[in-house]
Coordinates of C-alpha atoms and ligand atoms in Angstrom, one line a residue:
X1 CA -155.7 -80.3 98.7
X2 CA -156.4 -77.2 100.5
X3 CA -154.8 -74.0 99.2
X4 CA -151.6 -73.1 99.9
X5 CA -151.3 -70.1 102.1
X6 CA -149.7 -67.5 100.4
X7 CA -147.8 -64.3 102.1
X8 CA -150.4 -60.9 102.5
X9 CA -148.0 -59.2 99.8
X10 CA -148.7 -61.7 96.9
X11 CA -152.5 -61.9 98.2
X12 CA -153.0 -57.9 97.7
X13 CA -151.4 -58.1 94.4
X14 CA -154.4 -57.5 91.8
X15 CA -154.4 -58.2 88.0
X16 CA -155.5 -55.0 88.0
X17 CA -156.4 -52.0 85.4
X18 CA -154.2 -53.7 82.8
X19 CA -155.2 -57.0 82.7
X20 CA -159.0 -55.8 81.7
X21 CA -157.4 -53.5 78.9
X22 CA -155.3 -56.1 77.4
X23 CA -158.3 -58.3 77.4
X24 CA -160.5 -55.9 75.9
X25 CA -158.0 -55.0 73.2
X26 CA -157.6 -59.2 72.3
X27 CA -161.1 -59.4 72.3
X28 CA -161.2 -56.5 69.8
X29 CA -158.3 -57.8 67.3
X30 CA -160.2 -61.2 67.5
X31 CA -163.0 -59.2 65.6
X32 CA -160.7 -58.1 62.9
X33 CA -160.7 -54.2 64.5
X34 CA -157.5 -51.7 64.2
X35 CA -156.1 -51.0 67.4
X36 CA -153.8 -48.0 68.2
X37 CA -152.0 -49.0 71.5
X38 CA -151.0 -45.8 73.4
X39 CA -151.0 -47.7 76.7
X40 CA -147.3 -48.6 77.0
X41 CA -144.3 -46.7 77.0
X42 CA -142.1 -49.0 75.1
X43 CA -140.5 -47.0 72.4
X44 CA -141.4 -47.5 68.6
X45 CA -137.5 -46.5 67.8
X46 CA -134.7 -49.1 67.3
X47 CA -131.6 -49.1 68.9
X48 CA -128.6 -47.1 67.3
X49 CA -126.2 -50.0 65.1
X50 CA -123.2 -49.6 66.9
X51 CA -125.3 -50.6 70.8
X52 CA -126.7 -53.9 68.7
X53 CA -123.2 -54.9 67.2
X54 CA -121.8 -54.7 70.6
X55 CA -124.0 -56.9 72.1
X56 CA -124.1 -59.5 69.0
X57 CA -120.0 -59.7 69.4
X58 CA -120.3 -60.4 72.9
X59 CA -122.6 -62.7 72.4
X60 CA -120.3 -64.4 70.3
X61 CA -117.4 -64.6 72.8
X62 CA -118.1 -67.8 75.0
X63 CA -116.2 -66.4 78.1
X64 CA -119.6 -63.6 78.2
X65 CA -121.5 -66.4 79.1
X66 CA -119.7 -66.8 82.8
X67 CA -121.3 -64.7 86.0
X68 CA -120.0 -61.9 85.5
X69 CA -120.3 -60.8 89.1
X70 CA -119.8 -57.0 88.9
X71 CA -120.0 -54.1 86.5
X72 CA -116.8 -54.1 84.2
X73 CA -114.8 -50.9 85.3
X74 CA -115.2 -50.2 81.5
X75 CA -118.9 -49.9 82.4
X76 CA -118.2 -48.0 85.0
X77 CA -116.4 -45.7 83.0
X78 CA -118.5 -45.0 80.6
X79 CA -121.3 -44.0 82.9
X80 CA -118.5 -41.7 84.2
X81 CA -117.3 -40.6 80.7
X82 CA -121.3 -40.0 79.6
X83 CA -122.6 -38.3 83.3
X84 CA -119.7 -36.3 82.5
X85 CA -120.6 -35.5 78.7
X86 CA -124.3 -35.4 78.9
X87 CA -124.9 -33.5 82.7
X88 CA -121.4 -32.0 82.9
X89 CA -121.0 -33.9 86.6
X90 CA -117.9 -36.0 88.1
X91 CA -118.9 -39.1 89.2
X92 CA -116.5 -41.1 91.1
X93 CA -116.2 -44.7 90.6
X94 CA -117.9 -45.6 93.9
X95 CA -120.6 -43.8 93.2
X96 CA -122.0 -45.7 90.0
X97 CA -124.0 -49.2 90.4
X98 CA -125.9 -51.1 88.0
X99 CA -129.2 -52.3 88.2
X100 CA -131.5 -54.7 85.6
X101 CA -133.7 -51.0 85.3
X102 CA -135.0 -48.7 86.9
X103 CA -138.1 -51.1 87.9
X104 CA -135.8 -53.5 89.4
X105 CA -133.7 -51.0 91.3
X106 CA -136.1 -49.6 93.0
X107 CA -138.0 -52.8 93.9
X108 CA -135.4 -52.8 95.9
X109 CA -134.1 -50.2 97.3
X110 CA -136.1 -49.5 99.8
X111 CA -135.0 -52.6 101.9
X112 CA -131.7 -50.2 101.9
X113 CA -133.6 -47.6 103.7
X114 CA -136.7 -49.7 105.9
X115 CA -137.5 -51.5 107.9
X116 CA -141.0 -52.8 108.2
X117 CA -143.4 -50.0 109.6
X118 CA -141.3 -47.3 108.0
X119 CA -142.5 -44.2 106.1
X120 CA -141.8 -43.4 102.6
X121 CA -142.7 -40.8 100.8
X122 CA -144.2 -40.7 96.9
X123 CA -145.8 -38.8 94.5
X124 CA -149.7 -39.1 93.8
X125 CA -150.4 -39.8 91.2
X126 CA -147.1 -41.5 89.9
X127 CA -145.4 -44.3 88.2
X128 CA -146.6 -47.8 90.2
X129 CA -142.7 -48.7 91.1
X130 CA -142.2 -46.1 93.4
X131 CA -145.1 -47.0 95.5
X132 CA -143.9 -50.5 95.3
X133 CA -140.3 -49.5 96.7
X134 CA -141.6 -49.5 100.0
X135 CA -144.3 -51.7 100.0
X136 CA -141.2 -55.0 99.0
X137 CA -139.9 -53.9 102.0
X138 CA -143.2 -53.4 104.4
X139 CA -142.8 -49.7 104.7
X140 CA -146.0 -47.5 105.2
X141 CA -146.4 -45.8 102.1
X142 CA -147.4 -41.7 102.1
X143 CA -148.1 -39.8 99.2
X144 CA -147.6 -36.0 98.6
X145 CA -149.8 -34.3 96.9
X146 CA -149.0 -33.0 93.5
X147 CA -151.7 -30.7 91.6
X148 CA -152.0 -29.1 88.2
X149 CA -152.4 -25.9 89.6
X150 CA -149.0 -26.1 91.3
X151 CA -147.4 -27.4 88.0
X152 CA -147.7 -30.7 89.8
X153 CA -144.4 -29.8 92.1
X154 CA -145.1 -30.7 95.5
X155 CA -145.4 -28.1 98.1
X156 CA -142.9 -28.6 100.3
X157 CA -143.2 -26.0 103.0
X158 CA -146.8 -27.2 103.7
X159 CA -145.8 -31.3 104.2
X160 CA -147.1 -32.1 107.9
X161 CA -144.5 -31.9 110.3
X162 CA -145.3 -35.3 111.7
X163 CA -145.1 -37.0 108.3
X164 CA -141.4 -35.4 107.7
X165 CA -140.2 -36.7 111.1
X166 CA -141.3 -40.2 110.4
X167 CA -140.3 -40.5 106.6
X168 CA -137.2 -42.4 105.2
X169 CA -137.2 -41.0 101.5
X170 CA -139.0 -39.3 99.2
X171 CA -139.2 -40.4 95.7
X172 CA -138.7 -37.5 92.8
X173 CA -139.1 -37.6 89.2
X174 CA -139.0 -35.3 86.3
X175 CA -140.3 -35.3 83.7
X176 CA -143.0 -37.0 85.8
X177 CA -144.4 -40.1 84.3
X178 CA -147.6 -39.8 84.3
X179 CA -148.1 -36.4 84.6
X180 CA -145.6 -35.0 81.6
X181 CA -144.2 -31.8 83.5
X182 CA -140.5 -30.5 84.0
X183 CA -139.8 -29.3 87.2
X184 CA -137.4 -25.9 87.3
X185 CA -133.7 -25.5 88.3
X186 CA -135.2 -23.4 91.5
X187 CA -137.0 -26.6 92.8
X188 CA -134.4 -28.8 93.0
X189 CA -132.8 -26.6 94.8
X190 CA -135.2 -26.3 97.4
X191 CA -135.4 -30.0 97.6
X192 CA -131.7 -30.4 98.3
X193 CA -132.2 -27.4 101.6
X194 CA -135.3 -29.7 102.6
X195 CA -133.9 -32.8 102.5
X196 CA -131.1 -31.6 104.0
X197 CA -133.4 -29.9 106.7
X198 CA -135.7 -33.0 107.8
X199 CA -133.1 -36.0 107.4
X200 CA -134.8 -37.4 104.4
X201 CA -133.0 -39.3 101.5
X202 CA -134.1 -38.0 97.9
X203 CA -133.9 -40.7 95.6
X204 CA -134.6 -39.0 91.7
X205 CA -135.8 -41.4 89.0
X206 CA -134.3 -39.8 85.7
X207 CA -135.9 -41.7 83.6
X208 CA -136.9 -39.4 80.4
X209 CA -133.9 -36.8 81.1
X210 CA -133.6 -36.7 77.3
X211 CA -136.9 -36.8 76.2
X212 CA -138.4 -33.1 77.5
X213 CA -139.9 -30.3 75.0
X214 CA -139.3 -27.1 76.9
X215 CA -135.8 -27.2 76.6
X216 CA -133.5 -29.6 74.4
X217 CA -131.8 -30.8 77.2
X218 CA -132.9 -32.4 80.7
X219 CA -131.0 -32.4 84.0
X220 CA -129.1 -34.3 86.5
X221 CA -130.2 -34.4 90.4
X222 CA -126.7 -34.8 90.5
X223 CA -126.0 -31.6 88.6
X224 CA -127.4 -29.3 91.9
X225 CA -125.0 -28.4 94.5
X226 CA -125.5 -30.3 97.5
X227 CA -126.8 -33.3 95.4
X228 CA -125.0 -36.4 96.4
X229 CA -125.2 -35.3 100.2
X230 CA -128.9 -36.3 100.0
X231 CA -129.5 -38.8 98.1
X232 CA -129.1 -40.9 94.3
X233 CA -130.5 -40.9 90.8
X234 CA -131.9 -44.0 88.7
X235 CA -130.8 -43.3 85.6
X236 CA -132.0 -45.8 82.9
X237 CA -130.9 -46.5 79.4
X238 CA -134.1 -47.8 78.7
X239 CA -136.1 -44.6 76.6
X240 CA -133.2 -42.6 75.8
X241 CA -131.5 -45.7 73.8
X242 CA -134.3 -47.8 73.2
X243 CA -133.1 -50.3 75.4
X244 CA -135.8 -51.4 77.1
X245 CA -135.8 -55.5 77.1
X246 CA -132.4 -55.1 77.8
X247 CA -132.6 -54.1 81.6
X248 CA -130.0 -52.3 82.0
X249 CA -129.9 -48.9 84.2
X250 CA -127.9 -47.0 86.9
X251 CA -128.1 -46.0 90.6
X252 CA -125.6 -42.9 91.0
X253 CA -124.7 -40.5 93.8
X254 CA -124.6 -40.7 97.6
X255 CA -121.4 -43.0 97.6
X256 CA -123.0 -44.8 101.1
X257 CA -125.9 -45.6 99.8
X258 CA -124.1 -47.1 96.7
X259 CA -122.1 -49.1 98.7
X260 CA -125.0 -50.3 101.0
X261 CA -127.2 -51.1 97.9
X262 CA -124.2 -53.4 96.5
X263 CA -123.8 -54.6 99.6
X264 CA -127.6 -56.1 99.5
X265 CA -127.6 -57.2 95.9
X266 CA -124.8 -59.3 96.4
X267 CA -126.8 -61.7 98.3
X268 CA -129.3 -61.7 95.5
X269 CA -127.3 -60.9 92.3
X270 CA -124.5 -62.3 90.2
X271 CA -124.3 -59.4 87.8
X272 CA -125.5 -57.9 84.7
X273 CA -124.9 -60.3 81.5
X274 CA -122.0 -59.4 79.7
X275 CA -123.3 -58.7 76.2
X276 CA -125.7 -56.4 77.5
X277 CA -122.7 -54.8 79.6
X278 CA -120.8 -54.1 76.6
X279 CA -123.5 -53.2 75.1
X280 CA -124.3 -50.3 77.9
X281 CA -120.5 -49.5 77.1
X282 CA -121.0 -49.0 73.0
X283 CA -124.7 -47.0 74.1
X284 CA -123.2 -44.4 76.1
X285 CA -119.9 -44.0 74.8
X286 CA -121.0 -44.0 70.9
X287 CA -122.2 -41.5 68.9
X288 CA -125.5 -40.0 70.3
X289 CA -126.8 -37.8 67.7
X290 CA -130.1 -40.2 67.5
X291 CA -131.1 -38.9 70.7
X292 CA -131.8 -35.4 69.5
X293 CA -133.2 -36.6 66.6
X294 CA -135.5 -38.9 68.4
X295 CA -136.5 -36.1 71.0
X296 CA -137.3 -33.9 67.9
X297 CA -139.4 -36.7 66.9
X298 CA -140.9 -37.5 70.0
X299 CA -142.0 -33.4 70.4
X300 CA -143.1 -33.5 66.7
X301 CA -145.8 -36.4 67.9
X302 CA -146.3 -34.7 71.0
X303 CA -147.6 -31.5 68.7
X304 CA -149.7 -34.0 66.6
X305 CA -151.6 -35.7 68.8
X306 CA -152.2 -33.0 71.7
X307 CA -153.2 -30.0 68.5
X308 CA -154.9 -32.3 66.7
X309 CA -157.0 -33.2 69.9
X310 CA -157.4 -30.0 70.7
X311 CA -159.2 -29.5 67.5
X312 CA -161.6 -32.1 67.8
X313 CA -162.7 -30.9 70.6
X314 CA -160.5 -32.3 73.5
X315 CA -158.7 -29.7 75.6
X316 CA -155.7 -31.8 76.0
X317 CA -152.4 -29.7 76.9
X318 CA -148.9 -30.0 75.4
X319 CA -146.6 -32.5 77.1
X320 CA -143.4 -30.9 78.3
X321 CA -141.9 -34.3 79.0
X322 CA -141.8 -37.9 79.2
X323 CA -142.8 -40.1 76.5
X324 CA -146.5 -39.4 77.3
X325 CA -149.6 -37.4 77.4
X326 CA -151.6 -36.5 80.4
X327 CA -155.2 -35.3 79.4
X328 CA -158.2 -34.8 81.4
X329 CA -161.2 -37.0 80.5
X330 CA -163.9 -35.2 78.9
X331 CA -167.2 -34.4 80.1
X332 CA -170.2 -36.8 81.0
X333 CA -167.7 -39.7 81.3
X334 CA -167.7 -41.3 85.3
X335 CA -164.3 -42.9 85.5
X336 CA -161.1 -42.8 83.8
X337 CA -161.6 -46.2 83.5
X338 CA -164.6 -46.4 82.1
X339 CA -163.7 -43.7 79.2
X340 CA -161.0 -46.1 78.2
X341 CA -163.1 -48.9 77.9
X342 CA -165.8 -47.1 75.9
X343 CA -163.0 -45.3 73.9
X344 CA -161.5 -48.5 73.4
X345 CA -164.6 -49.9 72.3
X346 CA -165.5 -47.3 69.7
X347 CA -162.3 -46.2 68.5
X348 CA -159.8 -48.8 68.5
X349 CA -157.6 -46.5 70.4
X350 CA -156.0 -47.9 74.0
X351 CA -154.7 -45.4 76.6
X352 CA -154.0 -46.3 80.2
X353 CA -156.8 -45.1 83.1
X354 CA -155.1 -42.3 85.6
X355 CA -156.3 -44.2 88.4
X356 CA -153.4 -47.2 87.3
X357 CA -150.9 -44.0 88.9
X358 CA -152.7 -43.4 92.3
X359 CA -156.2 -41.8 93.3
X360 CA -155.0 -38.4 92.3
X361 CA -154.9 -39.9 88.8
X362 CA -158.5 -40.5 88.5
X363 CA -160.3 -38.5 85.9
X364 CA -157.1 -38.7 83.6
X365 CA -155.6 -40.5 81.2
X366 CA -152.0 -41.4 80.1
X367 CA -151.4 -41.6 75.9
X368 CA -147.8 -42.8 74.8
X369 CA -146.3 -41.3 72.1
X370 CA -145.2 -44.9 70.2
X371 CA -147.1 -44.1 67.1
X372 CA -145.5 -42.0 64.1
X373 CA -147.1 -38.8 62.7
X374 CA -148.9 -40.4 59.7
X375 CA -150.5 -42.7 62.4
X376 CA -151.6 -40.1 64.3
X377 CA -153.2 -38.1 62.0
X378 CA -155.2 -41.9 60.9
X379 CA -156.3 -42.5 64.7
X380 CA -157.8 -38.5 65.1
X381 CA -159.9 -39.3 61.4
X382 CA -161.4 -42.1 63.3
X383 CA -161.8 -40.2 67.0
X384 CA -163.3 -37.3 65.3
X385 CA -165.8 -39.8 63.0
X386 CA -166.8 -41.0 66.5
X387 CA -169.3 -39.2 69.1
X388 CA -166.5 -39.6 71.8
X389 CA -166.6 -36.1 72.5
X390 CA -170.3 -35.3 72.2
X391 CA -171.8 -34.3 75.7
X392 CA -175.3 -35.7 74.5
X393 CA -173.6 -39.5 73.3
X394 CA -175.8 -41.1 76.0
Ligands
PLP401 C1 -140.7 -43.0 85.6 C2 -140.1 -44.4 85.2 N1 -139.2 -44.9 85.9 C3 -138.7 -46.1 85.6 C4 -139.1 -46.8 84.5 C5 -138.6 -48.2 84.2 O1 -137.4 -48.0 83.6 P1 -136.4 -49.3 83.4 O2 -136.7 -49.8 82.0 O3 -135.0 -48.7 83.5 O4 -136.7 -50.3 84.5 C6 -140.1 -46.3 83.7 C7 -140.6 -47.0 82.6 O5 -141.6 -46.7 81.9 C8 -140.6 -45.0 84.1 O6 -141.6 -44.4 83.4

């Protein structure tokens, strides 16, 4: 039979950079090697008690298992009751959404905003999704640029005129995954008086607001003046509860686009399972001491791995947030991807290629901190026992 003709969307889709690590690294096990697997940021920590007994007693309750067709308004107030808590900000209840993550959110969000031909505006490099917000919805897809020099904040006096006439949104986001810097109080507020200024939504992925090193507590979008007149932030319980597989995050602000957005999913969406509902409830109306003590944690790795790099020779700077590390590859290697592979090959130790997180991202590479101090200290033994870092390896 001939082979069925498949849209241009699915056609560009490529296995891509991950695919040939994860084949490497099973490849690798097969041979009986230790791998240290830095390339995902899926936490190491377990979720608090109190999230996981929620969500077992619900499970337990055979009325959880009906659609349950839109957030329970005691969801809804606990996103209130913790926005207010956590970011000191009054939300109103038609200004809070649910979405299966961050991921899925913004998948599709942009079919809120475009139509096909449409501009959008991201981040290079940055984290895939954002990118992908526009392409699910046939947008053109620009990228500002974002360099180390500049603290990796974009510069947004010296964005071409043209591009800001024909752009929809612009996607912001720190801590920036991949890049692992904090933006300051000052910025945002120049992003609310641009946005403002050239008609273009913000939409602010929130993602690691309570994992950041230079101070102990991140920030709402929400939390600058002017705020919800521009746009929304994804705010996902994913990192800062360990709630990953659970898919479970918010869209809050701009009460029109909420209201559009739930217009869309309910043609596509019959809610948010109820166990993992209440359990959202128990996560973020509980007791959140673990979250300081896992950001402690987090910058205690942080310390680890990027000093104890340092002194074996690779110049790798200190996080200041995120769950990651952003290091320049070292000298007399061609590609980021081919330092993973060879790193990979010699060390056991997997780390994703800056090039997965746009062109920008080439000649970088992105460690996760999901490995404790004691394991840490094992994998720099076995870098520094390797000639990864010798210029004359070759
Ligand atoms: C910047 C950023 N946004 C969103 C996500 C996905 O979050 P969620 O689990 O809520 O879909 C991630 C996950 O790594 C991320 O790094």
């Amino acid at each position: 039979m001939e082979s069925f003709r498949f849209s241009d969307k699915v056609n560009d889709i490529q296995p891509g950079i991950f695919a040939a690590l994860n084949q490497k690294k099973e490849e690798l096990l097969a041979q009986g090697r230790t791998v240290y697997n830095l390339s995902v940021g899926t936490p190491d920590f377990q979720p608090a008690g109190h999230i996981m007994r929620a969500m077992q007693e619900a499970c337990g309750n055979p009325d959880n298992y009906k659609y349950a067709l839109d957030d329970l308004p005691e969801l809804v107030e606990a996103v209130r009751y913790r926005y207010q808590k956590r970011f000191q900000v009054e939300l109103e209840k038609d200004e809070i959404m649910s979405v299966y993550g961050s991921q899925e959110g913004m998948a599709h969000i942009g079919l809120v905003f475009c139509n096909p031909g449409d501009t959008i505006l991201v981040p290079n490099p940055g984290y895939p999704i954002f990118e992908m917000s526009g392409v699910m919805a046939g947008a053109r897809i620009e990228t500002y640029k974002i360099e180390e020099k500049n603290g990796y904040l974009p510069d947004l006096k010296n964005i071409p005129e043209e591009l800001l006439e024909r752009a929809k949104y612009m996607i912001v986001s720190y801590p920036l995954n991949p890049v692992c810097v904090c933006a300051p109080d000052e910025f945002y507020e120049e992003l609310i008086l641009f946005a403002k200024k050239n008609h273009i939504i913000i939409l602010h992925d929130n993602a690691y607001s309570d994992i950041i090193f230079t101070r102990t507590q991140g920030r709402s979008f929400l939390s600058f003046d002017g705020a919800r007149e521009v746009g929304v932030e994804f705010y996902s319980l994913s990192k800062s509860y360990n709630l990953t597989g659970a898919r479970i995050s918010f869209v809050v602000g701009n009460r029109e686009i909420i209201s559009r957005f739930k217009a869309l999913r309910s043609q596509i969406d019959y809610g948010i399972f109820l166990p993992v509902q209440y359990a959202a409830i128990a996560a973020l109306t509980g007791p959140d001491d673990f979250i300081e003590t896992q950001r402690q944690e987090y910058a205690a790795r942080n310390k680890a791995l990027c000093g104890g790099l340092r002194q074996i020779g690779w110049n790798v700077p200190d996080s200041q947030g995120t769950m990651f590390v952003w290091a320049k590859i070292p000298e007399g290697y061609e590609t980021s991807l081919s330092f993973c592979m060879e790193l990979m090959d010699k060390t056991g130790l997997i780390v994703t290629p800056g090039s997965a997180f746009g062109s920008e991202g080439e000649g970088y590479v992105r460690m996760a901190l999901v490995v404790n101090e004691e394991k840490i200290a094992e994998l720099l033994r076995v870098l520094k026992e390797s000639d990864i870092f010798q210029k004359d390896r070759l």
